[in-house]
Amino acid sequence: MRHHGDAHHPGHPEPHHHWRDQRRVLVTGGAGFLGSHLCDRLLRDGHDVLCVDNFYTGTKRNIAHLLGHPRFEVLRHDVTFPLYVEVDDIYNLACPASPIHYQHDPVQTTKTSVHGAINMLGLAKRVGARILQASTSEVYGDPHEHPQTERYWGNVNPIGVRSCYDEGKRCAETLFMDYRRQHGLDVKVARIFNTYGPRMHPNDGRVVSNFIMQALAGDPITLYGDGRQTRAFCYVDDLIDALVRLMNTPPDFSGPVNVGNPVEMSMLDIARQIVACTRSTSELVFHPLPQDDPTQRCPDITLAREVLGWEPRTALEVGLARTVEYFRQQFFLAPMPVPA
Ligand code: NAD
Ligand code: UDP
Ligand code: UDP
């Protein structure tokens, strides 16, 4: 049976499922950019999905197409408070992810990462669930090793403006590994590198959403610094596939494992690609570089290739075209008020 939410993903017909394959899955941060795509995927795979979100940076619009789906449920809840539910798998994604959002209330950001991890680990321990943490390439800070492998310990400022996020995520990794060592939990840690796609927040200040919104509006494209800092961008569908594969690894594998697209490029490169893709007339302008902005970042995904049998498949032009189309539809063709 197909549901209206599946219409966005014509490439994935719903397979036949045996009831024993069906799992009760909790997705925290399920109304966010990545979380909503993960809910889509898990429902398509036949699972029962509980989306928990406090709508801090996520929106009901991201999951509106799933309301009414018989295997989907949503609960407004803040993960810094205890949660008592019965589930088999937990994907812990709750946390603001863009620098503008996580620096807006930095104390809450650390609480979400740390108290949120403790509560979700306590829940996993009580019910014997598998639990996956959405960690980040930010644990590597401004890296001195390039590209970054999982063995690199990172170069993180503990007292800067990005620390609430970076150190919060590092502490969450510590908690995950200690619940594994101390309580024998089946934990998985994914270190997610920059990801883009439909349902990115239009005003979250991340580079892909910023540049696309600016290009579509014909506004200047704002490059920070000289635009030669690098990142590597993974399309959301590829990323979600990696998370699902990681959850399904044997209990003796916890990672951490890098997930991202190892195609490194400068912000100037991505600006030019987005201008070309949107056929925009926007000019490029330069602004000061934010504090602690990493100068280069690119994942070494050897481990993901070996253990998950995974690598990104979506070329940047293809992913960008889909993302541009989403932004055009949502914010330019049928103009909706852009959320603050
Ligand atoms: P997002 O901001 O779109 O989603 C985060 C979701 O968590 C939102 O729906 C938000 O409302 C919810 N949330 C925040 N605090 C909460 C709380 N205390 N209780 C309950 N819900 C809460 O961001 P995203 O890009 O979808 O990121 C999802 C996860 O992936 C985050 O943990 C982020 O750190 C991680 N990550 C994302 C990227 C990326 O490039 N998108 C890269 C590395 C890591
Ligand atoms: N917790 C939760 N849901 C549960 C079980 C625990 O939210 O189903 C929370 C609980 O509030 C606790 C945290 O998870 O603060 C850590 O639980 P754990 O059992 O590891 O530690 P303890 O209860 O001993 O502090
Ligand atoms: N950036 C930029 N212009 C923008 C937004 C971001 O040049 O309008 C740069 C930013 O300084 C950083 C890179 O793009 O070097 C990626 O920024 P983003 O916030 O998307 O992710 P992160 O820094 O967390 O990797």
Coordinates of C-alpha atoms and ligand atoms in Angstrom, one line a residue:
M1 CA 0.0 0.0 0.0
R2 CA 1.3 3.5 -0.9
H3 CA 0.6 6.6 1.2
H4 CA 0.5 10.1 0.0
G5 CA 3.9 10.8 1.7
D6 CA 5.5 8.3 -0.6
A7 CA 4.7 10.3 -3.7
H8 CA 7.9 12.3 -3.2
H9 CA 10.0 9.2 -3.5
P10 CA 8.9 7.4 -6.7
G11 CA 12.1 5.3 -6.7
H12 CA 11.1 3.4 -3.6
P13 CA 8.0 1.2 -4.0
E14 CA 6.9 -0.1 -0.6
P15 CA 8.2 -3.7 -0.3
H16 CA 6.2 -6.6 1.3
H17 CA 7.0 -6.8 5.0
H18 CA 6.6 -9.6 7.4
W19 CA 5.1 -8.5 10.7
R20 CA 8.2 -9.7 12.5
D21 CA 10.4 -7.2 10.5
Q22 CA 8.3 -4.4 11.7
R23 CA 9.9 -2.4 14.5
R24 CA 8.8 0.4 16.8
V25 CA 11.2 3.2 16.0
L26 CA 11.6 6.5 18.0
V27 CA 13.0 9.4 16.0
T28 CA 13.9 12.4 18.2
G29 CA 14.1 15.6 16.2
G30 CA 11.8 13.9 13.8
A31 CA 10.2 17.2 12.5
G32 CA 13.6 18.6 11.5
F33 CA 15.4 18.4 8.2
L34 CA 17.1 15.0 8.5
G35 CA 14.5 13.6 11.0
S36 CA 11.6 14.1 8.7
H37 CA 13.4 12.3 5.8
L38 CA 14.3 9.5 8.2
C39 CA 10.6 9.2 9.3
D40 CA 9.6 8.9 5.6
R41 CA 12.2 6.2 5.0
L42 CA 11.3 4.2 8.1
L43 CA 7.6 4.3 7.2
R44 CA 8.4 3.2 3.7
D45 CA 10.4 0.3 5.2
G46 CA 7.2 -0.8 7.0
H47 CA 8.1 0.3 10.6
D48 CA 6.0 2.0 13.2
V49 CA 7.4 5.5 13.8
L50 CA 7.1 7.7 16.8
C51 CA 8.4 11.2 16.0
V52 CA 9.4 13.2 19.1
D53 CA 10.1 16.9 18.7
N54 CA 9.7 20.2 20.6
F55 CA 9.5 22.2 17.3
Y56 CA 12.4 24.4 18.3
T57 CA 13.9 24.4 14.8
G58 CA 11.8 21.8 13.1
T59 CA 8.3 22.5 11.8
K60 CA 5.0 20.6 11.5
R61 CA 5.2 21.4 7.8
N62 CA 8.0 18.9 7.4
I63 CA 5.8 16.0 8.7
A64 CA 2.4 17.4 7.6
H65 CA 2.2 14.7 4.8
L66 CA 2.7 12.0 7.4
L67 CA -0.1 13.0 9.8
G68 CA -2.9 10.4 9.4
H69 CA -0.5 7.7 8.3
P70 CA -1.5 4.6 10.3
R71 CA 2.0 3.8 11.4
F72 CA 3.0 7.4 12.3
E73 CA 2.7 9.2 15.6
V74 CA 4.0 12.6 16.7
L75 CA 4.6 13.7 20.3
R76 CA 5.6 17.3 21.3
H77 CA 8.3 16.7 23.9
D78 CA 11.6 18.2 24.9
V79 CA 14.3 15.5 25.2
T80 CA 16.0 17.2 28.1
F81 CA 13.0 15.8 30.2
P82 CA 12.6 12.1 30.8
L83 CA 10.5 10.1 28.3
Y84 CA 8.8 6.8 29.0
V85 CA 7.7 4.9 25.8
E86 CA 8.2 1.4 24.6
V87 CA 10.3 1.1 21.4
D88 CA 12.8 -1.2 19.7
D89 CA 15.1 1.4 18.0
I90 CA 16.0 5.0 18.8
Y91 CA 17.5 7.5 16.4
N92 CA 18.6 10.5 18.5
L93 CA 18.6 13.5 16.2
A94 CA 17.1 16.1 18.5
C95 CA 19.5 19.1 18.5
P96 CA 19.5 22.4 16.6
A97 CA 22.1 21.9 13.9
S98 CA 22.9 25.3 12.2
P99 CA 25.3 27.7 13.8
I100 CA 22.6 30.5 14.0
H101 CA 20.1 28.2 15.7
Y102 CA 22.5 26.5 18.1
Q103 CA 24.1 29.8 19.1
H104 CA 20.7 31.4 19.7
D105 CA 20.3 29.7 23.1
P106 CA 23.7 28.0 23.7
V107 CA 22.9 26.7 27.2
Q108 CA 19.8 24.9 25.8
T109 CA 22.0 23.5 23.0
T110 CA 24.4 21.8 25.5
K111 CA 21.4 20.6 27.6
T112 CA 19.7 19.1 24.6
S113 CA 22.9 17.2 23.6
V114 CA 23.9 16.1 27.1
H115 CA 20.6 15.7 29.0
G116 CA 18.9 14.5 25.9
A117 CA 21.6 11.8 25.4
I118 CA 21.3 10.7 29.1
N119 CA 17.5 10.4 28.9
M120 CA 17.5 8.6 25.5
L121 CA 20.2 6.2 26.8
G122 CA 18.3 5.6 30.0
L123 CA 15.3 4.8 27.9
A124 CA 17.3 2.5 25.7
K125 CA 18.7 0.8 28.7
R126 CA 15.2 0.2 30.3
V127 CA 13.6 -1.2 27.2
G128 CA 16.7 -2.9 25.6
A129 CA 16.5 -0.7 22.5
R130 CA 19.3 -0.1 19.9
I131 CA 20.2 3.5 19.9
L132 CA 21.9 5.7 17.3
Q133 CA 23.4 9.1 17.9
A134 CA 23.5 11.8 15.2
S135 CA 26.9 13.1 16.0
T136 CA 28.8 15.5 13.8
S137 CA 32.0 16.3 11.9
E138 CA 32.1 19.3 14.3
V139 CA 33.7 16.9 16.9
Y140 CA 36.8 17.3 14.8
G141 CA 36.7 21.1 15.3
D142 CA 39.1 23.0 13.0
P143 CA 41.0 19.9 12.0
H144 CA 44.8 19.5 11.8
E145 CA 44.4 16.2 10.0
H146 CA 42.9 16.1 6.5
P147 CA 40.8 14.4 5.4
Q148 CA 39.4 13.3 8.8
T149 CA 39.3 9.7 9.8
E150 CA 37.5 8.4 12.9
R151 CA 40.8 7.9 14.7
Y152 CA 41.5 11.7 14.7
W153 CA 40.6 13.2 18.1
G154 CA 39.9 16.7 16.8
N155 CA 40.9 20.3 17.5
V156 CA 38.0 21.9 19.3
N157 CA 37.9 25.2 21.2
P158 CA 36.1 24.4 24.5
I159 CA 35.1 28.0 25.3
G160 CA 34.2 29.5 21.9
V161 CA 30.8 30.3 20.3
R162 CA 30.6 26.9 18.6
S163 CA 31.5 25.0 21.8
C164 CA 28.0 24.5 23.0
Y165 CA 27.4 22.4 19.9
D166 CA 30.8 20.8 19.5
E167 CA 31.5 20.0 23.1
G168 CA 27.8 19.0 23.7
K169 CA 28.1 16.5 20.8
R170 CA 31.5 15.2 22.1
C171 CA 30.1 14.7 25.5
A172 CA 27.1 12.8 24.0
E173 CA 29.6 10.5 22.2
T174 CA 31.3 9.9 25.6
L175 CA 27.9 9.0 27.1
F176 CA 27.1 6.6 24.3
M177 CA 30.4 4.8 24.6
D178 CA 30.1 4.7 28.4
Y179 CA 26.6 3.2 28.3
R180 CA 28.0 0.6 25.9
R181 CA 31.0 -0.2 28.2
Q182 CA 29.2 0.1 31.5
H183 CA 25.7 -1.2 30.6
G184 CA 26.3 -3.2 27.5
L185 CA 23.9 -1.2 25.3
D186 CA 23.9 -1.6 21.5
V187 CA 24.9 1.9 20.6
K188 CA 25.8 3.4 17.2
V189 CA 27.5 6.8 16.6
A190 CA 27.3 8.5 13.2
R191 CA 29.6 11.5 12.6
I192 CA 27.5 13.4 10.0
F193 CA 29.2 15.8 7.6
N194 CA 27.5 18.7 5.9
T195 CA 24.2 17.5 4.4
Y196 CA 21.7 19.3 2.2
G197 CA 18.4 18.8 0.5
P198 CA 14.7 19.6 0.5
R199 CA 13.3 20.8 3.9
M200 CA 16.4 22.6 5.0
H201 CA 15.3 25.6 7.0
P202 CA 15.3 28.6 4.6
N203 CA 16.6 31.0 7.3
D204 CA 19.0 28.8 9.2
G205 CA 22.1 30.4 7.8
R206 CA 23.6 27.3 6.5
V207 CA 25.5 27.8 3.3
V208 CA 23.4 25.8 0.8
S209 CA 20.1 27.1 2.0
N210 CA 21.5 30.7 2.2
F211 CA 22.9 30.6 -1.3
I212 CA 19.8 29.1 -2.8
M213 CA 17.5 31.6 -1.2
Q214 CA 19.8 34.4 -2.2
A215 CA 20.2 33.2 -5.8
L216 CA 16.4 32.7 -6.3
A217 CA 15.7 36.1 -4.9
G218 CA 18.4 37.7 -7.0
D219 CA 20.1 39.0 -3.8
P220 CA 23.9 39.1 -3.4
I221 CA 25.5 35.7 -2.5
T222 CA 27.2 36.2 0.8
L223 CA 30.6 34.5 1.0
Y224 CA 32.3 34.6 4.4
G225 CA 36.0 35.2 4.5
D226 CA 37.7 34.7 1.1
G227 CA 35.4 31.8 0.2
R228 CA 38.3 29.4 0.0
Q229 CA 37.4 27.4 3.1
T230 CA 36.2 23.9 2.1
R231 CA 33.3 21.6 3.0
A232 CA 31.9 18.4 1.4
F233 CA 28.2 18.1 0.8
C234 CA 26.1 15.0 1.0
Y235 CA 22.5 14.7 -0.4
V236 CA 20.0 13.9 2.3
D237 CA 18.7 10.6 0.8
D238 CA 22.2 9.2 0.7
L239 CA 22.8 10.3 4.3
I240 CA 19.5 8.7 5.6
D241 CA 20.5 5.4 3.9
A242 CA 23.8 5.4 5.8
L243 CA 22.0 6.0 9.2
V244 CA 19.6 3.0 8.5
R245 CA 22.5 0.8 7.5
L246 CA 24.5 1.8 10.6
M247 CA 21.5 1.0 12.9
N248 CA 21.4 -2.5 11.3
T249 CA 25.1 -3.4 11.9
P250 CA 25.8 -6.2 14.3
P251 CA 25.7 -5.3 18.1
D252 CA 29.5 -5.5 18.3
F253 CA 29.8 -2.5 16.0
S254 CA 29.3 1.0 17.5
G255 CA 31.5 3.2 15.4
P256 CA 31.9 6.1 15.4
V257 CA 31.7 6.2 11.7
N258 CA 32.0 9.1 9.3
V259 CA 29.0 9.6 7.0
G260 CA 29.2 12.2 4.3
N261 CA 30.3 12.9 0.7
P262 CA 34.1 12.9 0.3
V263 CA 33.9 15.4 -2.6
E264 CA 35.6 18.5 -1.1
M265 CA 34.9 22.0 -2.5
S266 CA 35.3 25.6 -1.6
M267 CA 32.5 28.0 -0.8
L268 CA 33.3 29.9 -4.0
D269 CA 32.8 26.6 -6.0
I270 CA 29.4 25.9 -4.4
A271 CA 28.3 29.6 -4.8
R272 CA 29.1 29.4 -8.6
Q273 CA 27.3 26.0 -8.9
I274 CA 24.2 27.4 -7.2
V275 CA 24.2 30.5 -9.4
A276 CA 24.5 28.3 -12.5
C277 CA 21.8 25.9 -11.3
T278 CA 19.3 28.7 -10.6
R279 CA 20.4 30.8 -13.6
S280 CA 20.6 33.6 -11.2
T281 CA 21.9 37.1 -11.8
S282 CA 23.1 37.4 -8.2
E283 CA 26.6 38.8 -7.7
L284 CA 29.1 37.4 -5.1
V285 CA 29.9 39.6 -2.1
F286 CA 32.3 39.0 0.8
H287 CA 31.6 39.3 4.5
P288 CA 33.9 38.6 7.6
L289 CA 34.5 35.0 8.5
P290 CA 32.6 34.0 11.7
Q291 CA 34.7 33.0 14.8
D292 CA 36.1 29.4 14.8
D293 CA 34.9 28.7 11.3
P294 CA 36.8 25.6 10.2
T295 CA 39.1 26.2 7.2
Q296 CA 38.7 22.8 5.7
R297 CA 36.6 19.7 6.2
C298 CA 36.2 16.5 4.3
P299 CA 35.4 13.0 5.5
D300 CA 37.5 9.9 5.0
I301 CA 34.6 7.4 4.5
T302 CA 36.8 4.2 4.2
L303 CA 35.1 2.8 7.3
A304 CA 31.6 3.5 6.1
R305 CA 32.4 1.8 2.7
E306 CA 33.8 -1.3 4.5
V307 CA 31.3 -1.7 7.3
L308 CA 28.1 -0.3 5.8
G309 CA 28.8 -1.1 2.2
W310 CA 27.7 2.5 1.6
E311 CA 28.8 5.5 -0.3
P312 CA 27.0 8.6 -1.6
R313 CA 25.3 8.1 -5.0
T314 CA 23.8 11.5 -5.7
A315 CA 25.9 13.9 -7.8
L316 CA 25.9 17.5 -6.6
E317 CA 24.2 18.8 -9.7
V318 CA 21.3 16.3 -9.2
G319 CA 20.9 17.0 -5.5
L320 CA 21.2 20.7 -5.9
A321 CA 18.6 20.7 -8.7
R322 CA 16.1 18.9 -6.4
T323 CA 16.9 21.2 -3.5
V324 CA 16.5 24.3 -5.7
E325 CA 13.2 23.0 -6.9
Y326 CA 12.0 22.5 -3.4
F327 CA 12.9 26.1 -2.4
R328 CA 11.4 27.5 -5.6
Q329 CA 8.1 25.7 -4.9
Q330 CA 8.0 26.5 -1.2
F331 CA 9.1 30.1 -1.1
F332 CA 8.9 31.6 -4.6
L333 CA 6.2 30.0 -6.8
A334 CA 3.4 29.7 -4.2
P335 CA 4.8 32.3 -1.7
M336 CA 4.4 31.3 1.9
P337 CA 5.6 33.5 4.7
V338 CA 9.2 32.5 5.3
P339 CA 9.4 31.4 9.0
A340 CA 11.6 33.6 11.2
Ligands
NAD1 P1 17.2 20.5 12.4 O1 17.4 21.7 13.2 O2 16.4 20.6 11.1 O3 16.5 19.3 13.2 C1 16.7 19.2 14.6 C2 15.3 18.8 15.2 O4 15.5 18.6 16.6 C3 14.3 20.0 15.0 O5 13.1 19.4 14.6 C4 14.2 20.5 16.4 O6 12.9 21.1 16.7 C5 14.4 19.3 17.3 N1 14.9 19.6 18.7 C6 15.8 20.5 19.0 N2 16.0 20.5 20.4 C7 15.1 19.6 20.9 C8 14.8 19.2 22.2 N3 15.4 19.7 23.2 N4 13.8 18.2 22.3 C9 13.2 17.7 21.2 N5 13.4 18.1 19.9 C10 14.4 19.0 19.8 O7 18.6 19.9 12.1 P2 19.1 18.7 11.1 O8 20.0 19.2 10.1 O9 17.9 17.8 10.7 O10 20.0 17.8 12.2 C11 19.5 16.7 12.8 C12 20.6 16.1 13.6 O11 21.7 15.7 12.8 C13 21.2 17.0 14.7 O12 21.4 16.3 15.9 C14 22.4 17.5 14.1 O13 23.4 17.9 15.1 C15 22.9 16.4 13.3 N6 23.8 16.8 12.1 C16 23.2 17.4 11.0 C17 24.1 17.8 10.0 C18 23.6 18.5 8.7 O14 24.4 18.8 7.9 N7 22.3 18.7 8.6 C19 25.5 17.6 10.1 C20 26.0 17.0 11.3 C21 25.1 16.6 12.3
UDP2 N1 15.0 7.8 31.5 C1 14.0 8.1 30.6 N2 13.2 7.1 30.2 C2 13.3 5.8 30.6 C3 14.3 5.5 31.5 C4 15.1 6.5 32.0 O1 13.8 9.2 30.2 O2 12.5 5.0 30.1 C5 15.9 8.8 32.0 C6 15.8 9.0 33.5 O3 15.1 10.1 33.8 C7 17.3 9.1 33.9 C8 18.1 8.9 32.6 O4 17.2 8.5 31.7 O5 17.5 10.4 34.4 C9 19.2 8.0 32.8 O6 18.7 6.7 33.2 P1 19.6 5.6 33.8 O7 18.8 4.5 34.2 O8 20.8 5.4 33.0 O9 20.2 6.4 35.1 P2 19.5 6.7 36.5 O10 18.0 6.5 36.4 O11 20.1 5.7 37.4 O12 19.9 8.1 36.8
UDP3 N1 29.1 30.4 4.7 C1 29.2 31.4 3.7 N2 28.1 32.2 3.5 C2 26.9 31.9 4.0 C3 26.8 30.9 5.0 C4 27.9 30.1 5.3 O1 30.3 31.6 3.2 O2 26.0 32.7 3.7 C5 30.3 29.5 5.0 C6 30.6 29.4 6.4 O3 31.4 30.5 6.9 C7 31.3 28.1 6.5 C8 30.7 27.3 5.3 O4 30.0 28.2 4.5 O5 32.7 28.2 6.2 C9 29.7 26.2 5.8 O6 28.8 26.9 6.7 P1 27.5 26.1 7.4 O7 27.0 27.0 8.4 O8 26.6 25.7 6.3 O9 28.1 24.8 8.0 P2 29.3 24.5 9.0 O10 30.2 25.7 9.2 O11 28.7 24.1 10.3 O12 30.1 23.4 8.3

